[in-house]
mmCIF file of C-alpha atoms in Angstrom:
data_model
loop_
_atom_site.group_PDB
_atom_site.id
_atom_site.type_symbol
_atom_site.label_atom_id
_atom_site.label_comp_id
_atom_site.label_asym_id
_atom_site.label_seq_id
_atom_site.Cartn_x
_atom_site.Cartn_y
_atom_site.Cartn_z
ATOM 1 C CA MET A 98 -151.640 95.636 -14.559
ATOM 2 C CA GLY A 99 -150.905 95.015 -10.919
ATOM 3 C CA ALA A 100 -151.075 97.497 -8.082
ATOM 4 C CA ARG A 101 -147.378 98.170 -8.188
ATOM 5 C CA GLU A 102 -147.363 98.921 -11.906
ATOM 6 C CA GLU A 103 -150.374 101.100 -11.505
ATOM 7 C CA ILE A 104 -148.668 103.249 -8.846
ATOM 8 C CA LEU A 105 -145.467 103.555 -10.853
ATOM 9 C CA ALA A 106 -147.432 104.473 -13.947
ATOM 10 C CA ARG A 107 -149.221 107.296 -12.028
ATOM 11 C CA LEU A 108 -145.857 108.607 -10.673
ATOM 12 C CA ARG A 109 -144.342 108.695 -14.167
ATOM 13 C CA ALA A 110 -147.376 110.509 -15.549
ATOM 14 C CA ALA A 111 -147.279 112.983 -12.731
ATOM 15 C CA ARG A 112 -143.568 113.859 -13.348
ATOM 16 C CA PRO A 113 -143.208 117.339 -14.851
ATOM 17 C CA ALA A 114 -142.006 117.513 -18.394
ATOM 18 C CA ALA A 115 -139.378 120.173 -17.693
ATOM 19 C CA PRO A 116 -136.886 120.337 -14.928
ATOM 20 C CA VAL A 117 -138.076 122.192 -11.835
ATOM 21 C CA PRO A 118 -135.692 125.001 -10.788
ATOM 22 C CA VAL A 119 -134.247 124.613 -7.275
ATOM 23 C CA PRO A 120 -134.709 127.873 -5.300
ATOM 24 C CA ARG A 121 -132.095 129.895 -3.321
ATOM 25 C CA ALA A 122 -129.037 128.164 -5.068
ATOM 26 C CA TYR A 123 -129.534 125.327 -2.813
ATOM 27 C CA ASP A 124 -127.822 122.944 -5.189
ATOM 28 C CA ARG A 125 -124.689 125.053 -5.388
ATOM 29 C CA ALA A 126 -121.859 125.377 -2.861
ATOM 30 C CA THR A 127 -121.063 128.973 -3.891
ATOM 31 C CA GLY A 128 -123.444 130.416 -1.318
ATOM 32 C CA TYR A 129 -121.526 128.706 1.503
ATOM 33 C CA PRO A 130 -117.977 129.997 1.587
ATOM 34 C CA ASP A 131 -117.119 128.082 4.860
ATOM 35 C CA LEU A 132 -118.521 124.620 4.340
ATOM 36 C CA VAL A 133 -116.427 123.105 7.186
ATOM 37 C CA GLY A 134 -117.624 125.701 9.718
ATOM 38 C CA LEU A 135 -121.177 125.344 8.656
ATOM 39 C CA PHE A 136 -120.862 121.581 8.976
ATOM 40 C CA VAL A 137 -119.508 121.885 12.410
ATOM 41 C CA ASP A 138 -122.135 124.222 13.555
ATOM 42 C CA ARG A 139 -124.959 121.897 12.365
ATOM 43 C CA LEU A 140 -123.302 118.836 13.987
ATOM 44 C CA GLU A 141 -123.031 120.663 17.353
ATOM 45 C CA ASP A 142 -126.703 121.844 16.990
ATOM 46 C CA TYR A 143 -127.508 118.089 16.902
ATOM 47 C CA ARG A 144 -125.464 117.424 19.957
ATOM 48 C CA ALA A 145 -122.722 115.603 18.200
ATOM 49 C CA THR A 146 -119.138 115.958 19.399
ATOM 50 C CA VAL A 147 -116.770 117.406 16.856
ATOM 51 C CA HIS A 148 -112.913 117.132 16.655
ATOM 52 C CA ARG A 149 -110.680 118.551 13.952
ATOM 53 C CA CYS A 150 -107.132 117.578 13.158
ATOM 54 C CA PRO A 151 -104.501 117.326 10.476
ATOM 55 C CA ALA A 152 -104.205 114.033 8.724
ATOM 56 C CA GLY A 153 -100.988 113.079 10.534
ATOM 57 C CA GLU A 154 -102.656 113.587 13.930
ATOM 58 C CA LEU A 155 -105.656 111.240 13.248
ATOM 59 C CA PRO A 156 -104.271 108.111 14.985
ATOM 60 C CA ALA A 157 -103.497 110.119 18.106
ATOM 61 C CA VAL A 158 -106.906 111.852 18.201
ATOM 62 C CA LEU A 159 -108.721 108.453 17.695
ATOM 63 C CA ALA A 160 -106.608 106.925 20.421
ATOM 64 C CA ARG A 161 -107.614 109.730 22.745
ATOM 65 C CA LEU A 162 -111.268 109.352 21.935
ATOM 66 C CA LEU A 163 -111.122 105.624 22.535
ATOM 67 C CA VAL A 164 -109.023 105.849 25.755
ATOM 68 C CA ASP A 165 -111.861 104.299 27.839
ATOM 69 C CA VAL A 166 -113.119 101.979 25.227
ATOM 70 C CA PRO A 167 -111.557 98.436 25.427
ATOM 71 C CA GLU A 168 -112.953 97.301 22.121
ATOM 72 C CA VAL A 169 -113.745 98.896 18.807
ATOM 73 C CA ALA A 170 -115.511 97.455 15.705
ATOM 74 C CA VAL A 171 -114.502 98.561 12.252
ATOM 75 C CA PRO A 172 -115.425 97.753 8.681
ATOM 76 C CA ALA A 173 -113.092 95.594 6.769
ATOM 77 C CA GLY A 174 -111.871 98.546 4.658
ATOM 78 C CA VAL A 175 -110.849 101.007 7.450
ATOM 79 C CA PRO A 176 -107.119 101.576 7.105
ATOM 80 C CA THR A 177 -105.040 100.026 9.851
ATOM 81 C CA GLY A 178 -103.144 103.230 10.353
ATOM 82 C CA TRP A 179 -106.203 104.914 11.733
ATOM 83 C CA LEU A 180 -105.954 102.811 14.857
ATOM 84 C CA ALA A 181 -102.117 102.671 15.001
ATOM 85 C CA ALA A 182 -102.090 104.245 18.433
ATOM 86 C CA TYR A 183 -105.082 102.475 19.918
ATOM 87 C CA PRO A 184 -103.978 99.851 22.510
ATOM 88 C CA GLY A 185 -107.390 98.112 22.723
ATOM 89 C CA SER A 186 -108.876 95.160 20.727
ATOM 90 C CA VAL A 187 -109.971 95.825 17.111
ATOM 91 C CA ARG A 188 -112.677 93.659 15.707
ATOM 92 C CA ARG A 189 -112.998 93.766 11.932
ATOM 93 C CA ASP A 190 -116.315 92.947 10.297
ATOM 94 C CA ASP A 191 -115.799 91.082 7.094
ATOM 95 C CA ALA A 192 -117.799 88.718 4.914
ATOM 96 C CA ALA A 193 -116.052 85.595 6.166
ATOM 97 C CA ARG A 194 -116.515 86.447 9.894
ATOM 98 C CA PRO A 195 -119.315 89.038 10.209
ATOM 99 C CA LEU A 196 -120.015 90.542 13.569
ATOM 100 C CA THR A 197 -123.379 89.593 15.072
ATOM 101 C CA VAL A 198 -125.936 92.011 16.530
ATOM 102 C CA THR A 199 -124.943 90.555 19.964
ATOM 103 C CA ASP A 200 -121.330 91.423 19.254
ATOM 104 C CA LEU A 201 -122.127 94.926 18.294
ATOM 105 C CA ASP A 202 -124.525 95.522 21.245
ATOM 106 C CA ALA A 203 -121.847 95.084 23.758
ATOM 107 C CA PRO A 204 -121.866 98.075 26.188
ATOM 108 C CA ALA A 205 -118.060 98.478 26.117
ATOM 109 C CA LEU A 206 -117.712 98.590 22.299
ATOM 110 C CA ALA A 207 -117.620 101.490 19.879
ATOM 111 C CA VAL A 208 -117.753 101.536 16.141
ATOM 112 C CA LEU A 209 -115.380 103.515 13.901
ATOM 113 C CA THR A 210 -116.178 104.280 10.232
ATOM 114 C CA GLY A 211 -115.543 106.683 7.450
ATOM 115 C CA CYS A 212 -118.252 108.206 5.293
ATOM 116 C CA ALA A 213 -118.983 108.581 1.589
ATOM 117 C CA VAL A 214 -119.792 112.247 1.697
ATOM 118 C CA ALA A 215 -121.043 114.819 4.284
ATOM 119 C CA ILE A 216 -123.688 117.620 3.784
ATOM 120 C CA ALA A 217 -122.851 120.955 5.484
ATOM 121 C CA THR A 218 -126.227 122.654 5.325
ATOM 122 C CA THR A 219 -127.920 119.751 7.247
ATOM 123 C CA GLY A 220 -124.950 118.535 9.192
ATOM 124 C CA THR A 221 -125.553 115.039 7.705
ATOM 125 C CA LEU A 222 -123.195 112.057 7.281
ATOM 126 C CA VAL A 223 -123.910 109.893 4.284
ATOM 127 C CA LEU A 224 -122.774 106.300 4.344
ATOM 128 C CA ASP A 225 -123.182 104.127 1.277
ATOM 129 C CA THR A 226 -121.854 100.756 2.612
ATOM 130 C CA GLY A 227 -118.499 101.317 0.992
ATOM 131 C CA PRO A 228 -115.223 99.768 2.262
ATOM 132 C CA HIS A 229 -114.761 102.442 5.023
ATOM 133 C CA GLN A 230 -118.377 102.266 6.184
ATOM 134 C CA GLY A 231 -119.375 98.499 6.107
ATOM 135 C CA ARG A 232 -122.733 97.155 6.632
ATOM 136 C CA ARG A 233 -125.618 99.346 7.908
ATOM 137 C CA THR A 234 -125.839 97.228 11.083
ATOM 138 C CA LEU A 235 -122.432 98.471 12.109
ATOM 139 C CA THR A 236 -123.618 102.001 12.637
ATOM 140 C CA LEU A 237 -127.174 101.228 13.777
ATOM 141 C CA VAL A 238 -126.597 98.813 16.621
ATOM 142 C CA PRO A 239 -123.600 100.160 18.701
ATOM 143 C CA ASP A 240 -124.224 102.916 21.333
ATOM 144 C CA HIS A 241 -121.094 104.811 20.323
ATOM 145 C CA HIS A 242 -120.152 105.803 16.764
ATOM 146 C CA ILE A 243 -117.006 107.614 15.675
ATOM 147 C CA CYS A 244 -116.975 108.817 12.076
ATOM 148 C CA VAL A 245 -113.965 110.259 10.235
ATOM 149 C CA VAL A 246 -114.663 112.860 7.639
ATOM 150 C CA HIS A 247 -112.127 114.445 5.382
ATOM 151 C CA THR A 248 -112.733 118.055 4.550
ATOM 152 C CA GLY A 249 -112.786 117.299 0.868
ATOM 153 C CA GLN A 250 -115.829 115.070 1.448
ATOM 154 C CA ILE A 251 -117.947 117.946 2.718
ATOM 155 C CA VAL A 252 -120.412 119.510 0.220
ATOM 156 C CA GLY A 253 -122.941 122.215 0.517
ATOM 157 C CA GLY A 254 -126.375 120.409 -0.117
ATOM 158 C CA LEU A 255 -128.008 117.127 -0.891
ATOM 159 C CA PRO A 256 -127.867 117.434 -4.750
ATOM 160 C CA GLU A 257 -124.057 117.774 -4.529
ATOM 161 C CA ALA A 258 -123.859 114.820 -2.162
ATOM 162 C CA LEU A 259 -125.780 112.597 -4.446
ATOM 163 C CA ALA A 260 -123.582 113.588 -7.388
ATOM 164 C CA ARG A 261 -120.538 112.570 -5.381
ATOM 165 C CA LEU A 262 -121.750 108.965 -4.804
ATOM 166 C CA ALA A 263 -120.224 106.433 -7.033
ATOM 167 C CA ASP A 264 -123.628 104.500 -7.055
ATOM 168 C CA PRO A 265 -126.624 106.411 -5.627
ATOM 169 C CA THR A 266 -128.658 103.148 -5.839
ATOM 170 C CA ARG A 267 -126.648 101.540 -3.101
ATOM 171 C CA PRO A 268 -128.240 101.358 0.462
ATOM 172 C CA LEU A 269 -127.716 104.801 2.094
ATOM 173 C CA THR A 270 -127.589 105.653 5.738
ATOM 174 C CA LEU A 271 -128.049 109.384 6.528
ATOM 175 C CA ILE A 272 -126.905 110.390 10.003
ATOM 176 C CA SER A 273 -127.705 113.848 11.462
ATOM 177 C CA GLY A 274 -126.438 113.730 15.099
ATOM 178 C CA PRO A 275 -127.023 111.106 17.617
ATOM 179 C CA SER A 276 -130.071 109.005 17.482
ATOM 180 C CA ALA A 277 -132.955 110.841 19.244
ATOM 181 C CA THR A 278 -136.687 111.025 19.364
ATOM 182 C CA SER A 279 -139.331 113.104 21.357
ATOM 183 C CA ASP A 280 -142.724 112.285 22.611
ATOM 184 C CA ILE A 281 -145.738 114.490 22.488
ATOM 185 C CA GLU A 282 -144.496 116.613 25.331
ATOM 186 C CA LEU A 283 -141.170 117.029 23.516
ATOM 187 C CA ASN A 284 -139.231 115.063 26.099
ATOM 188 C CA ARG A 285 -136.010 114.114 24.172
ATOM 189 C CA VAL A 286 -134.796 110.567 24.393
ATOM 190 C CA GLU A 287 -131.452 109.629 22.777
ATOM 191 C CA GLY A 288 -130.178 106.297 21.650
ATOM 192 C CA VAL A 289 -133.608 104.826 20.570
ATOM 193 C CA HIS A 290 -132.942 104.081 16.989
ATOM 194 C CA GLY A 291 -129.058 104.151 16.874
ATOM 195 C CA PRO A 292 -126.008 105.318 18.704
ATOM 196 C CA ARG A 293 -126.470 107.598 21.673
ATOM 197 C CA ARG A 294 -123.059 109.136 21.210
ATOM 198 C CA LEU A 295 -121.804 110.350 17.896
ATOM 199 C CA GLN A 296 -118.317 111.772 17.618
ATOM 200 C CA VAL A 297 -117.102 113.174 14.326
ATOM 201 C CA VAL A 298 -113.376 113.716 13.506
ATOM 202 C CA ILE A 299 -112.854 116.223 10.647
ATOM 203 C CA VAL A 300 -109.501 115.616 9.064
ATOM 204 C CA ASP A 301 -107.962 118.652 7.161
ATOM 205 C CA THR A 302 -106.846 117.401 3.768
#
């Protein structure tokens, strides 16, 4: 038995025989009557910028957010209608012509994606590399990320979010606010491990 097999065997042996109850009804949304409001509060705590609009106004809202952005990168599956009012250049990332890290690191570029699900209690966006989200590189390299979230995608906690995923084994990116870190003196630095600016557009559906 190799080291890997030995570690996995120990983990399996340590697993409790009976399910462990989750306290405080954390795995149910019934305790959070206003999931959207809670989600917005958490995002703003993390210094993300939040916008809310009806579905029909999404193109206009995105065009306003991108008014000073000459170029936007999007995954191949983002609907063309989202950027119908945007006058700048749209660069689609697809398998035939993937955008390079150099492309995505351009200072004047922003990235626009959707998400797979959003968690209200932690203000977290969950991306699973689906058609609206694309490769993980798309949301880790650019300095400015705009994410579209429909209200029907917002759930209470992590267990519900995982249950919503079509395939929980796919690579996941969990985003809770702009990228930030602090040193031992708690001096906050943003944009170290990902986008410095995070804007979330919540679409009422």
